[in-house]
C-alpha atoms as one frame of an Amber mdcrd trajectory, in Angstrom:
protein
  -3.829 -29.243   0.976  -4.729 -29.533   4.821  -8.489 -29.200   6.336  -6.622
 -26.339   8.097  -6.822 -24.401   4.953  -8.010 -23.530   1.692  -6.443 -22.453
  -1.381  -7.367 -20.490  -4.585  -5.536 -20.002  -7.311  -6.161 -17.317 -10.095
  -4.205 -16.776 -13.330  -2.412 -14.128 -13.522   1.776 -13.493 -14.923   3.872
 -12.216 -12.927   4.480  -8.863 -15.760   0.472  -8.135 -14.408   1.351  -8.654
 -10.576   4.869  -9.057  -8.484   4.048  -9.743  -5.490   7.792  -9.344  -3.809
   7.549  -5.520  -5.021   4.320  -4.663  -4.701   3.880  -5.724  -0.952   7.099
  -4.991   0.416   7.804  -1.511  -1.296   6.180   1.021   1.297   1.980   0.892
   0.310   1.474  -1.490   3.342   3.417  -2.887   6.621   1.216  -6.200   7.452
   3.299  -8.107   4.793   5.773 -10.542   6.324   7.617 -12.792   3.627   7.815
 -15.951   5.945   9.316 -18.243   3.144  10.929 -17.490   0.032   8.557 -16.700
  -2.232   5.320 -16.830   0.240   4.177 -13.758   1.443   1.710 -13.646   5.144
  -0.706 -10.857   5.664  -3.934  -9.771   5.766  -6.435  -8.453   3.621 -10.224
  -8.276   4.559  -9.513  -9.352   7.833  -8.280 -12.787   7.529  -4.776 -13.933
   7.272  -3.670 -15.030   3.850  -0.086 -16.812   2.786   0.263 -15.500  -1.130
   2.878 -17.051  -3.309   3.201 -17.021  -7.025   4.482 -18.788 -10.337   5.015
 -17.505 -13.694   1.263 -17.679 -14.295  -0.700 -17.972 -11.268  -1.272 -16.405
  -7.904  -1.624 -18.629  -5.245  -3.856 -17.680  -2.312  -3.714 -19.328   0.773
  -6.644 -18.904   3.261  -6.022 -19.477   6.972  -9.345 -20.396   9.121 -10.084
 -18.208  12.074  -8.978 -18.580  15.655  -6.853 -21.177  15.394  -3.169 -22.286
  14.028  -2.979 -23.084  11.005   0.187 -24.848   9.735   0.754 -23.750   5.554
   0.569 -25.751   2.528   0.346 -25.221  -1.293  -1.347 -24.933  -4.524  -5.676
 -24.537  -7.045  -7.392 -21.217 -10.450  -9.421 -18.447 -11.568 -10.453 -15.473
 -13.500 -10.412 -11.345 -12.893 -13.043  -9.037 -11.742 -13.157  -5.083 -10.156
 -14.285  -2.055 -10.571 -11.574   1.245 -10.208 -13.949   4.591  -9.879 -13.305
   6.875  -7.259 -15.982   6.108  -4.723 -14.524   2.632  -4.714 -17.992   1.433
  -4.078 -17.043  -2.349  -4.706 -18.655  -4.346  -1.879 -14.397  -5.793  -0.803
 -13.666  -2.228  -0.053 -16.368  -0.730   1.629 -15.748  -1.731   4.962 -18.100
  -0.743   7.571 -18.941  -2.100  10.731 -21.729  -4.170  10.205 -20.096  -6.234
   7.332 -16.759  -6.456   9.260 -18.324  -8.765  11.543 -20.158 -10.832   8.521
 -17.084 -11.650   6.911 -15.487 -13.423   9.492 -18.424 -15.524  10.782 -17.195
 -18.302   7.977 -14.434 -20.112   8.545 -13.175 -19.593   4.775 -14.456 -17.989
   2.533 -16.061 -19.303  -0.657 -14.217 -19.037  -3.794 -16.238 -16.469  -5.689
 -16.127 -13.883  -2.441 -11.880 -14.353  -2.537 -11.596 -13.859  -5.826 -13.717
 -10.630  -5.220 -11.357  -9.986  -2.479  -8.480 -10.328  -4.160  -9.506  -8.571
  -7.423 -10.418  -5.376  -5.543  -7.228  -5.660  -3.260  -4.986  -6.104  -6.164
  -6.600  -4.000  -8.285  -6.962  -6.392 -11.028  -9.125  -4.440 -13.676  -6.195
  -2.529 -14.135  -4.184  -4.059 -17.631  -0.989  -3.045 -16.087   1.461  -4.513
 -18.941  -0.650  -2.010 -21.282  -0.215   0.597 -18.630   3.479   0.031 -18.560
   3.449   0.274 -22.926   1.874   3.861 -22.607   4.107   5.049 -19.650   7.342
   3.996 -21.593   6.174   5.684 -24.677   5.399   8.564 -23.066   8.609   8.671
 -20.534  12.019   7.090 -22.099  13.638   7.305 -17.914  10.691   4.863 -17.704
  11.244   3.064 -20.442  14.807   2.514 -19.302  13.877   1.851 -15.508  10.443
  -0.783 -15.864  11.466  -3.589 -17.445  13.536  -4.603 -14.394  10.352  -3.940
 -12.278   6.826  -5.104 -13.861   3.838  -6.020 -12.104   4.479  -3.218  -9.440
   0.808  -2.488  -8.383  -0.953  -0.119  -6.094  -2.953  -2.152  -3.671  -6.390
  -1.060  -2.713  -6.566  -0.535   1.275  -8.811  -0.169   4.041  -8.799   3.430
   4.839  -8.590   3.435   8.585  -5.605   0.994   8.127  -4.171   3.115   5.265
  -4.426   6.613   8.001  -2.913   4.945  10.730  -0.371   3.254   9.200   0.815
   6.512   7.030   0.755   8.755  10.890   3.754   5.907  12.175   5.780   6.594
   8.534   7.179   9.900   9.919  10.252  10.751   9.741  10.908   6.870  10.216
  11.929   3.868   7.473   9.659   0.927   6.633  11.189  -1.388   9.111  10.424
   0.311  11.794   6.964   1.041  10.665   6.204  -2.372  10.271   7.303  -2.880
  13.915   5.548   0.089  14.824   1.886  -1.284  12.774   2.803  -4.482  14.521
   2.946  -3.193  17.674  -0.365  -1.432  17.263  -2.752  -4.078  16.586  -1.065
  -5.902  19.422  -1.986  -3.111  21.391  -5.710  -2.590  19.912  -6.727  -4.718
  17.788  -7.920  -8.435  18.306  -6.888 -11.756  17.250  -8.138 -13.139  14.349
  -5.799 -15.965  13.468  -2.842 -18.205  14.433  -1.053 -19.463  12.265   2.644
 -21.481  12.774   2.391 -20.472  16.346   2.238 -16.284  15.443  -0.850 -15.167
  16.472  -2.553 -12.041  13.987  -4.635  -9.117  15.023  -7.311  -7.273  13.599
  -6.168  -3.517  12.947  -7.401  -1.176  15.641 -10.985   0.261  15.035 -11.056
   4.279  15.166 -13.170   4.150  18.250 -10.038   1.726  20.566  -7.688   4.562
  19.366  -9.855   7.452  20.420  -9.942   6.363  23.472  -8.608   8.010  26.931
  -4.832   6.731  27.289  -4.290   6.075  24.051  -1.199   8.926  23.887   0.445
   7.520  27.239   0.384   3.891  26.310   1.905   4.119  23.053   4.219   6.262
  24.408   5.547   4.075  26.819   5.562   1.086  23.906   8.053   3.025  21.698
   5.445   5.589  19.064   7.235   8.600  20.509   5.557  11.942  18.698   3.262
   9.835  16.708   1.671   9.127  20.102  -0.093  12.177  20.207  -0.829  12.220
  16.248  -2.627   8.790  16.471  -4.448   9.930  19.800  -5.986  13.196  18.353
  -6.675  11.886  15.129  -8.457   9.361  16.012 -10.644  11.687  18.446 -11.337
  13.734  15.164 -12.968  10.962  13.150 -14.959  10.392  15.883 -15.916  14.002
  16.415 -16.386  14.258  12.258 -18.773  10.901  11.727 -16.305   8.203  12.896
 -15.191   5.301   9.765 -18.503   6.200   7.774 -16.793   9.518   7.365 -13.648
   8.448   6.885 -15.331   6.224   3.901 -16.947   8.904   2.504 -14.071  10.861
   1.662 -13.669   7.851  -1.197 -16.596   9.718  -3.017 -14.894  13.602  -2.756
 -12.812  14.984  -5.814  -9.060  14.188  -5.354  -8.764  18.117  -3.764 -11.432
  17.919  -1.289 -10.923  14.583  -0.279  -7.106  15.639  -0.043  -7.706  18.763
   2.180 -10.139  16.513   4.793  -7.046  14.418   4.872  -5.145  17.379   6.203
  -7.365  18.435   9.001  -5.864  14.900  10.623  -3.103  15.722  13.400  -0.164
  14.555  11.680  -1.173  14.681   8.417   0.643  16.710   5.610   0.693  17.092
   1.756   2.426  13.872   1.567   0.655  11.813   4.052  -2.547  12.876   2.495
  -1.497  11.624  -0.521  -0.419   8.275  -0.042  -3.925   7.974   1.516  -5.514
   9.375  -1.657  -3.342   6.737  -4.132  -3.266   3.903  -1.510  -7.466   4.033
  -0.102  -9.477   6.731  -1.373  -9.306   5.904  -4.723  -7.447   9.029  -6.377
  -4.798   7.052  -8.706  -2.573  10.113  -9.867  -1.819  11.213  -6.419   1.443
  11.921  -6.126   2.918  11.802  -2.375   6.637  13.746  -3.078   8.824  13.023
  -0.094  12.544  13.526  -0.107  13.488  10.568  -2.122  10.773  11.092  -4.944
  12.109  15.159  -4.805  15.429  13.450  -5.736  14.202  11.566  -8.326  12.919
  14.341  -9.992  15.732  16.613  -9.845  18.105  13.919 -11.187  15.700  12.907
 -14.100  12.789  15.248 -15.010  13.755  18.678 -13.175  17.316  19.294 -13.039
  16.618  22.920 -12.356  15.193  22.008  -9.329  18.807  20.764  -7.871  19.090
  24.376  -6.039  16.234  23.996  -3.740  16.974  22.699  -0.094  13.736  21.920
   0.851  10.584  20.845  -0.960   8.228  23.719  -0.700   4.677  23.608  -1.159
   5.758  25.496  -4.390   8.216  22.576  -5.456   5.816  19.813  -4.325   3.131
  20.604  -6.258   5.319  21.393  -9.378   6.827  17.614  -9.322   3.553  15.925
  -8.474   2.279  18.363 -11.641   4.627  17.478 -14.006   4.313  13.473 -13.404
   0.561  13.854 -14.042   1.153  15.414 -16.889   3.863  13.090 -18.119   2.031
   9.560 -17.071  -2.091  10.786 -16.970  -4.815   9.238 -15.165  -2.524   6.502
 -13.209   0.319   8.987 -12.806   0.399   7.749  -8.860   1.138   3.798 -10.101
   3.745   5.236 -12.696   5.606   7.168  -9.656   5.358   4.324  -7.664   7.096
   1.748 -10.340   9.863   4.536 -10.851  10.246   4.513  -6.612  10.596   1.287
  -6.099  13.316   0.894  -8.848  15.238   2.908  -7.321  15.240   1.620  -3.464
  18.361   0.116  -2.734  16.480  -2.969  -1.274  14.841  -3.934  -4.772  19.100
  -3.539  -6.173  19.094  -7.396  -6.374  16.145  -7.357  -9.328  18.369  -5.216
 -11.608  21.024  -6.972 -14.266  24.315  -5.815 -14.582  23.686  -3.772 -18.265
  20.257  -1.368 -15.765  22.434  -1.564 -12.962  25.425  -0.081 -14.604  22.864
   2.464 -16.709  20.943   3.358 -12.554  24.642   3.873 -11.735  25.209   6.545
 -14.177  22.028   7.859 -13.706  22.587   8.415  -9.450  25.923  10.254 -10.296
  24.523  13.250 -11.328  24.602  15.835  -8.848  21.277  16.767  -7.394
């Protein structure tokens, strides 16, 4: 280990946490895999390089300002909390304790592990989880073995908004470039490390302001110019963040339907906010490829509908509540990621050859 950094290391296998799945499958767009194996992002604010073994997370802490070259390797336990209002201190971001946070140049080792346990969402016994969604659900059963540890990662909501308004109509490459290119834009820098220089996502009150629209539509946003824009304005003219972080402590409906009022927000944008930062863990966001992986395995008689309806929508999100419960939204997105094409390389030949089977069926 370097003065440049700091590491932590907490125990944890990887049937509890994967981190290749769980941070490249579509939840976030910060997530850069700059080795094999070690993963460079941000959570909190500060740029971390996460790698793992069979029984340990490693969490690498880069110090503020300046570069940073890597290294490796340290231990610890779990804490969280999971209720709604997500009142845990890690994920209540406001604007006064932005600016605390990053007036150390690393963190001590009890406030990462707080960090990382409400990020992660460690409270959650996800290997139990798994048990009671494969007893309940034998496509499950089937499909999860080839994909444990896939986890729903606690976000900052303003991060979690923005992010979800550049997903439309668009794939996660290109809303990675498009994130990217916003907190180049907005934000400021908070680290450099290896000569790449990170930014802090935009606040609400950089994207509300006048020009927004025309500049990113000269750097490539397109439609989700004006989404972005007038969104932002709204928070602003509805409370600004606070409100935005208030919406953690509405019922999954009401706190759904503010969601909505956002230009560029629909039924499924909303809902990946819900599952991904507001703390509603059986939201179900039903896009085109979740609408096909219902018809093929749990609704066949939906294969005549062309479109997904607000009628059709709400009966798939319905029926996986009702099949997985509480965490219904962490169940969907385990049975998701199995089937992107990207995460093919995880499966052995005897699921591949059973997914194979299972993707012939006309939908």
């Amino acid at each position: 280990m370097t003065a440049s950094s700091k590491l932590f290391k907490f125990a944890c296998r990887k049937s509890e946490l994967r981190l290749d799945i769980t941070l490249q499958c579509g939840q976030s767009f910060r997530w850069r895999e700059v080795n094999p194996g070690e993963w460079r992002g941000m959570i909190g604010n500060r740029v971390w390089t996460l790698s793992q073994d069979d029984s340990h997370v490693i969490c690498q802490q880069h110090p503020l300002g300046q570069d940073s070259p890597t290294s490796q390797g340290g231990k610890s336990k779990r804490t969280n909390s999971k209720n709604n209002s997500r009142s845990h201190p890690a994920a209540s971001r406001t604007k006064a304790n932005e600016g605390e946070k990053n007036t150390e140049t690393f963190l001590s080792d009890e406030k990462t592990e707080v960090l990382m346990n409400d990020y992660f969402q460690l409270d959650v016994p996800l290997g139990k989880m798994y048990a009671l969604w494969s007893k309940a659900d034998k496509n499950f059963a089937s499909v999860s073995p080839q994909f444990p540890g896939v986890r729903m990662l606690n976000q900052d909501p303003v991060e979690n908004v923005f992010s979800f308004i550049c997903s439309s109509n668009n794939n996660i490459q290109r809303i990675t470039m498009l994130v990217d290119r916003l907190c180049k834009l907005y934000g400021s820098p908070v680290a450099t490390v290896d000569g790449t220089t990170w930014n802090s996502f935009p606040r609400v009150t950089s994207l509300a302001e006048s020009g927004v629209e025309e500049t990113l539509r000269e750097h490539g946003f397109g439609y989700r110019a004006k989404f972005i824009s007038k969104s932002a304005q709204m928070i602003q003219e509805k409370g600004g963040e606070e409100w935005l972080f208030n919406l953690r402590t509405l019922p999954y409906e009401e706190c759904h339907a503010q969601l909505v009022t956002l230009n560029g927000i629909g039924a499924k944008v909303s809902d990946c906010i819900c599952l991904m930062s507001m703390g509603h863990l059986g939201a179900i966001p039903v896009d085109t490829h979740v609408f096909q992986i219902a018809v093929r395995d749990y609704l066949p008689h939906l294969r005549s509908c062309k479109t997904v309806t607000d009628k059709v929508y709400k009966e798939i999100a319905n029926h996986f509540r009702q099949v997985f419960g509480e965490y219904a939204g962490w169940a969907h997105s385990v049975l998701f990621s199995a089937d992107l094409k990207k995460f093919d390389g995880l499966k052995n030949d005897e699921s591949e050859e059973k997914n194979q089977k299972r993707k012939k069926k006309k939908c």
